[in-house]
């Protein structure tokens, strides 16, 4: 089973996505040919983001209360903006 097939089984569930830029915690909304779409809480606002599959290190089903974005190392707090799709 490939990554996209396994990811599609998690659509609608809370997940953690580890990328080369940091971790995102939220609901997986969809899986495309080379990206996933998530809804995450960033700064108290629900946002839809698009993450390219090439940037993903791991996709995990979330158990617990984590939400939003955790920067990798000491990266800029606005690093997540590169993933932003639109305003919700």
GROMACS .gro file of N, CA and C in nm:
model
  264
    1UNK      N    1   0.085  -0.117   0.000
    1UNK     CA    2   0.000   0.000   0.000
    1UNK      C    3   0.090   0.124   0.000
    2UNK      N    4   0.067   0.217  -0.092
    2UNK     CA    5   0.150   0.337  -0.100
    2UNK      C    6   0.101   0.446  -0.004
    3UNK      N    7   0.181   0.551   0.008
    3UNK     CA    8   0.153   0.659   0.102
    3UNK      C    9   0.017   0.723   0.076
    4UNK      N   10  -0.014   0.754  -0.051
    4UNK     CA   11  -0.140   0.823  -0.081
    4UNK      C   12  -0.260   0.738  -0.042
    5UNK      N   13  -0.252   0.608  -0.067
    5UNK     CA   14  -0.364   0.519  -0.031
    5UNK      C   15  -0.381   0.516   0.121
    6UNK      N   16  -0.272   0.506   0.194
    6UNK     CA   17  -0.280   0.505   0.340
    6UNK      C   18  -0.330   0.639   0.393
    7UNK      N   19  -0.285   0.749   0.333
    7UNK     CA   20  -0.329   0.882   0.376
    7UNK      C   21  -0.478   0.899   0.351
    8UNK      N   22  -0.528   0.849   0.240
    8UNK     CA   23  -0.673   0.863   0.210
    8UNK      C   24  -0.758   0.793   0.315
    9UNK      N   25  -0.704   0.690   0.377
    9UNK     CA   26  -0.779   0.621   0.483
    9UNK      C   27  -0.791   0.706   0.609
   10UNK      N   28  -0.711   0.812   0.619
   10UNK     CA   29  -0.714   0.900   0.736
   10UNK      C   30  -0.793   1.029   0.712
   11UNK      N   31  -0.850   1.047   0.593
   11UNK     CA   32  -0.928   1.168   0.563
   11UNK      C   33  -1.043   1.178   0.663
   12UNK      N   34  -1.059   1.298   0.718
   12UNK     CA   35  -1.163   1.324   0.817
   12UNK      C   36  -1.116   1.302   0.960
   13UNK      N   37  -0.996   1.249   0.977
   13UNK     CA   38  -0.944   1.223   1.110
   13UNK      C   39  -0.840   1.328   1.150
   14UNK      N   40  -0.817   1.338   1.282
   14UNK     CA   41  -0.713   1.429   1.333
   14UNK      C   42  -0.579   1.360   1.315
   15UNK      N   43  -0.485   1.433   1.257
   15UNK     CA   44  -0.354   1.378   1.227
   15UNK      C   45  -0.244   1.477   1.266
   16UNK      N   46  -0.124   1.424   1.274
   16UNK     CA   47  -0.003   1.506   1.285
   16UNK      C   48   0.077   1.480   1.159
   17UNK      N   49   0.118   1.588   1.092
   17UNK     CA   50   0.203   1.576   0.974
   17UNK      C   51   0.337   1.639   1.008
   18UNK      N   52   0.442   1.560   0.998
   18UNK     CA   53   0.577   1.608   1.022
   18UNK      C   54   0.636   1.642   0.886
   19UNK      N   55   0.677   1.769   0.869
   19UNK     CA   56   0.738   1.813   0.744
   19UNK      C   57   0.881   1.856   0.771
   20UNK      N   58   0.951   1.891   0.665
   20UNK     CA   59   1.088   1.941   0.681
   20UNK      C   60   1.090   2.077   0.752
   21UNK      N   61   0.975   2.144   0.764
   21UNK     CA   62   0.966   2.276   0.827
   21UNK      C   63   0.906   2.273   0.966
   22UNK      N   64   0.844   2.163   1.006
   22UNK     CA   65   0.781   2.156   1.137
   22UNK      C   66   0.667   2.057   1.136
   23UNK      N   67   0.589   2.058   1.245
   23UNK     CA   68   0.477   1.966   1.260
   23UNK      C   69   0.346   2.042   1.251
   24UNK      N   70   0.249   1.983   1.184
   24UNK     CA   71   0.114   2.037   1.177
   24UNK      C   72   0.020   1.938   1.241
   25UNK      N   73  -0.073   1.989   1.325
   25UNK     CA   74  -0.173   1.905   1.390
   25UNK      C   75  -0.309   1.956   1.347
   26UNK      N   76  -0.393   1.869   1.296
   26UNK     CA   77  -0.526   1.912   1.255
   26UNK      C   78  -0.602   1.800   1.189
   27UNK      N   79  -0.703   1.837   1.112
   27UNK     CA   80  -0.788   1.739   1.044
   27UNK      C   81  -0.745   1.727   0.898
   28UNK      N   82  -0.725   1.604   0.855
   28UNK     CA   83  -0.689   1.579   0.715
   28UNK      C   84  -0.816   1.590   0.632
   29UNK      N   85  -0.818   1.684   0.537
   29UNK     CA   86  -0.937   1.708   0.455
   29UNK      C   87  -0.934   1.635   0.322
   30UNK      N   88  -0.814   1.614   0.266
   30UNK     CA   89  -0.808   1.550   0.136
   30UNK      C   90  -0.665   1.515   0.097
   31UNK      N   91  -0.655   1.427  -0.002
   31UNK     CA   92  -0.525   1.382  -0.052
   31UNK      C   93  -0.529   1.392  -0.205
   32UNK      N   94  -0.437   1.471  -0.260
   32UNK     CA   95  -0.427   1.484  -0.405
   32UNK      C   96  -0.312   1.401  -0.458
   33UNK      N   97  -0.278   1.422  -0.584
   33UNK     CA   98  -0.169   1.346  -0.645
   33UNK      C   99  -0.034   1.378  -0.584
   34UNK      N  100  -0.012   1.505  -0.545
   34UNK     CA  101   0.118   1.541  -0.489
   34UNK      C  102   0.107   1.636  -0.370
   35UNK      N  103  -0.008   1.635  -0.301
   35UNK     CA  104  -0.029   1.722  -0.185
   35UNK      C  105  -0.138   1.664  -0.096
   36UNK      N  106  -0.144   1.715   0.027
   36UNK     CA  107  -0.256   1.689   0.116
   36UNK      C  108  -0.314   1.824   0.158
   37UNK      N  109  -0.439   1.823   0.199
   37UNK     CA  110  -0.505   1.944   0.249
   37UNK      C  111  -0.546   1.915   0.393
   38UNK      N  112  -0.513   2.010   0.481
   38UNK     CA  113  -0.547   1.997   0.622
   38UNK      C  114  -0.617   2.122   0.673
   39UNK      N  115  -0.694   2.105   0.779
   39UNK     CA  116  -0.749   2.219   0.853
   39UNK      C  117  -0.675   2.222   0.986
   40UNK      N  118  -0.609   2.334   1.015
   40UNK     CA  119  -0.531   2.348   1.137
   40UNK      C  120  -0.571   2.477   1.209
   41UNK      N  121  -0.543   2.481   1.338
   41UNK     CA  122  -0.568   2.599   1.420
   41UNK      C  123  -0.435   2.672   1.434
   42UNK      N  124  -0.426   2.790   1.376
   42UNK     CA  125  -0.304   2.870   1.385
   42UNK      C  126  -0.342   3.008   1.439
   43UNK      N  127  -0.286   3.041   1.552
   43UNK     CA  128  -0.315   3.171   1.612
   43UNK      C  129  -0.462   3.189   1.648
   44UNK      N  130  -0.528   3.081   1.686
   44UNK     CA  131  -0.669   3.088   1.725
   44UNK      C  132  -0.766   3.089   1.609
   45UNK      N  133  -0.715   3.072   1.486
   45UNK     CA  134  -0.802   3.071   1.367
   45UNK      C  135  -0.789   2.939   1.295
   46UNK      N  136  -0.900   2.885   1.248
   46UNK     CA  137  -0.896   2.765   1.165
   46UNK      C  138  -0.853   2.804   1.025
   47UNK      N  139  -0.750   2.737   0.973
   47UNK     CA  140  -0.695   2.767   0.841
   47UNK      C  141  -0.686   2.638   0.761
   48UNK      N  142  -0.706   2.647   0.631
   48UNK     CA  143  -0.681   2.533   0.542
   48UNK      C  144  -0.543   2.550   0.483
   49UNK      N  145  -0.464   2.444   0.488
   49UNK     CA  146  -0.330   2.449   0.432
   49UNK      C  147  -0.310   2.334   0.334
   50UNK      N  148  -0.220   2.354   0.244
   50UNK     CA  149  -0.182   2.254   0.146
   50UNK      C  150  -0.035   2.219   0.171
   51UNK      N  151  -0.006   2.090   0.184
   51UNK     CA  152   0.131   2.046   0.208
   51UNK      C  153   0.172   1.951   0.096
   52UNK      N  154   0.281   1.985   0.028
   52UNK     CA  155   0.331   1.898  -0.079
   52UNK      C  156   0.383   1.768  -0.020
   53UNK      N  157   0.352   1.655  -0.086
   53UNK     CA  158   0.396   1.526  -0.038
   53UNK      C  159   0.547   1.519  -0.026
   54UNK      N  160   0.618   1.588  -0.114
   54UNK     CA  161   0.765   1.585  -0.113
   54UNK      C  162   0.823   1.644   0.017
   55UNK      N  163   0.745   1.724   0.089
   55UNK     CA  164   0.792   1.785   0.213
   55UNK      C  165   0.758   1.705   0.337
   56UNK      N  166   0.676   1.600   0.321
   56UNK     CA  167   0.628   1.523   0.435
   56UNK      C  168   0.728   1.416   0.474
   57UNK      N  169   0.760   1.415   0.603
   57UNK     CA  170   0.846   1.312   0.660
   57UNK      C  171   0.760   1.200   0.719
   58UNK      N  172   0.650   1.237   0.786
   58UNK     CA  173   0.563   1.138   0.849
   58UNK      C  174   0.421   1.191   0.859
   59UNK      N  175   0.325   1.099   0.855
   59UNK     CA  176   0.183   1.129   0.875
   59UNK      C  177   0.133   1.032   0.980
   60UNK      N  178   0.085   1.087   1.091
   60UNK     CA  179   0.044   1.006   1.205
   60UNK      C  180  -0.097   1.041   1.248
   61UNK      N  181  -0.174   0.942   1.287
   61UNK     CA  182  -0.306   0.970   1.342
   61UNK      C  183  -0.286   1.033   1.479
   62UNK      N  184  -0.353   1.144   1.505
   62UNK     CA  185  -0.334   1.222   1.627
   62UNK      C  186  -0.419   1.166   1.740
   63UNK      N  187  -0.352   1.139   1.850
   63UNK     CA  188  -0.421   1.098   1.972
   63UNK      C  189  -0.382   1.200   2.077
   64UNK      N  190  -0.477   1.274   2.128
   64UNK     CA  191  -0.447   1.378   2.225
   64UNK      C  192  -0.507   1.510   2.183
   65UNK      N  193  -0.453   1.618   2.237
   65UNK     CA  194  -0.514   1.749   2.217
   65UNK      C  195  -0.428   1.846   2.138
   66UNK      N  196  -0.321   1.799   2.076
   66UNK     CA  197  -0.235   1.890   2.000
   66UNK      C  198  -0.313   1.960   1.889
   67UNK      N  199  -0.276   2.084   1.861
   67UNK     CA  200  -0.340   2.154   1.751
   67UNK      C  201  -0.246   2.261   1.698
   68UNK      N  202  -0.257   2.291   1.570
   68UNK     CA  203  -0.182   2.400   1.513
   68UNK      C  204  -0.050   2.360   1.452
   69UNK      N  205   0.049   2.445   1.471
   69UNK     CA  206   0.179   2.431   1.407
   69UNK      C  207   0.290   2.441   1.509
   70UNK      N  208   0.386   2.350   1.502
   70UNK     CA  209   0.506   2.357   1.585
   70UNK      C  210   0.625   2.374   1.492
   71UNK      N  211   0.697   2.485   1.500
   71UNK     CA  212   0.811   2.505   1.410
   71UNK      C  213   0.922   2.406   1.434
   72UNK      N  214   0.994   2.373   1.330
   72UNK     CA  215   1.110   2.286   1.338
   72UNK      C  216   1.229   2.368   1.385
   73UNK      N  217   1.296   2.320   1.486
   73UNK     CA  218   1.411   2.389   1.546
   73UNK      C  219   1.370   2.531   1.586
   74UNK      N  220   1.443   2.631   1.540
   74UNK     CA  221   1.414   2.769   1.578
   74UNK      C  222   1.366   2.849   1.458
   75UNK      N  223   1.286   2.786   1.371
   75UNK     CA  224   1.242   2.855   1.250
   75UNK      C  225   1.146   2.969   1.281
   76UNK      N  226   1.129   3.055   1.183
   76UNK     CA  227   1.041   3.171   1.193
   76UNK      C  228   0.899   3.129   1.226
   77UNK      N  229   0.832   3.201   1.316
   77UNK     CA  230   0.695   3.168   1.355
   77UNK      C  231   0.599   3.175   1.238
   78UNK      N  232   0.631   3.251   1.133
   78UNK     CA  233   0.542   3.262   1.018
   78UNK      C  234   0.576   3.161   0.910
   79UNK      N  235   0.660   3.063   0.938
   79UNK     CA  236   0.699   2.960   0.842
   79UNK      C  237   0.577   2.888   0.785
   80UNK      N  238   0.472   2.868   0.867
   80UNK     CA  239   0.353   2.796   0.824
   80UNK      C  240   0.283   2.866   0.708
   81UNK      N  241   0.303   2.996   0.690
   81UNK     CA  242   0.233   3.070   0.586
   81UNK      C  243   0.261   3.016   0.446
   82UNK      N  244   0.374   2.951   0.426
   82UNK     CA  245   0.403   2.893   0.294
   82UNK      C  246   0.305   2.784   0.256
   83UNK      N  247   0.233   2.731   0.357
   83UNK     CA  248   0.136   2.622   0.334
   83UNK      C  249  -0.008   2.673   0.319
   84UNK      N  250  -0.032   2.798   0.350
   84UNK     CA  251  -0.167   2.853   0.357
   84UNK      C  252  -0.237   2.849   0.222
   85UNK      N  253  -0.363   2.801   0.222
   85UNK     CA  254  -0.444   2.798   0.100
   85UNK      C  255  -0.528   2.923   0.088
   86UNK      N  256  -0.611   2.948   0.190
   86UNK     CA  257  -0.702   3.062   0.185
   86UNK      C  258  -0.753   3.092   0.325
   87UNK      N  259  -0.828   3.199   0.336
   87UNK     CA  260  -0.891   3.235   0.463
   87UNK      C  261  -1.019   3.154   0.478
   88UNK      N  262  -1.044   3.100   0.597
   88UNK     CA  263  -1.171   3.028   0.624
   88UNK      C  264  -1.263   3.115   0.705
   0.00000   0.00000   0.00000
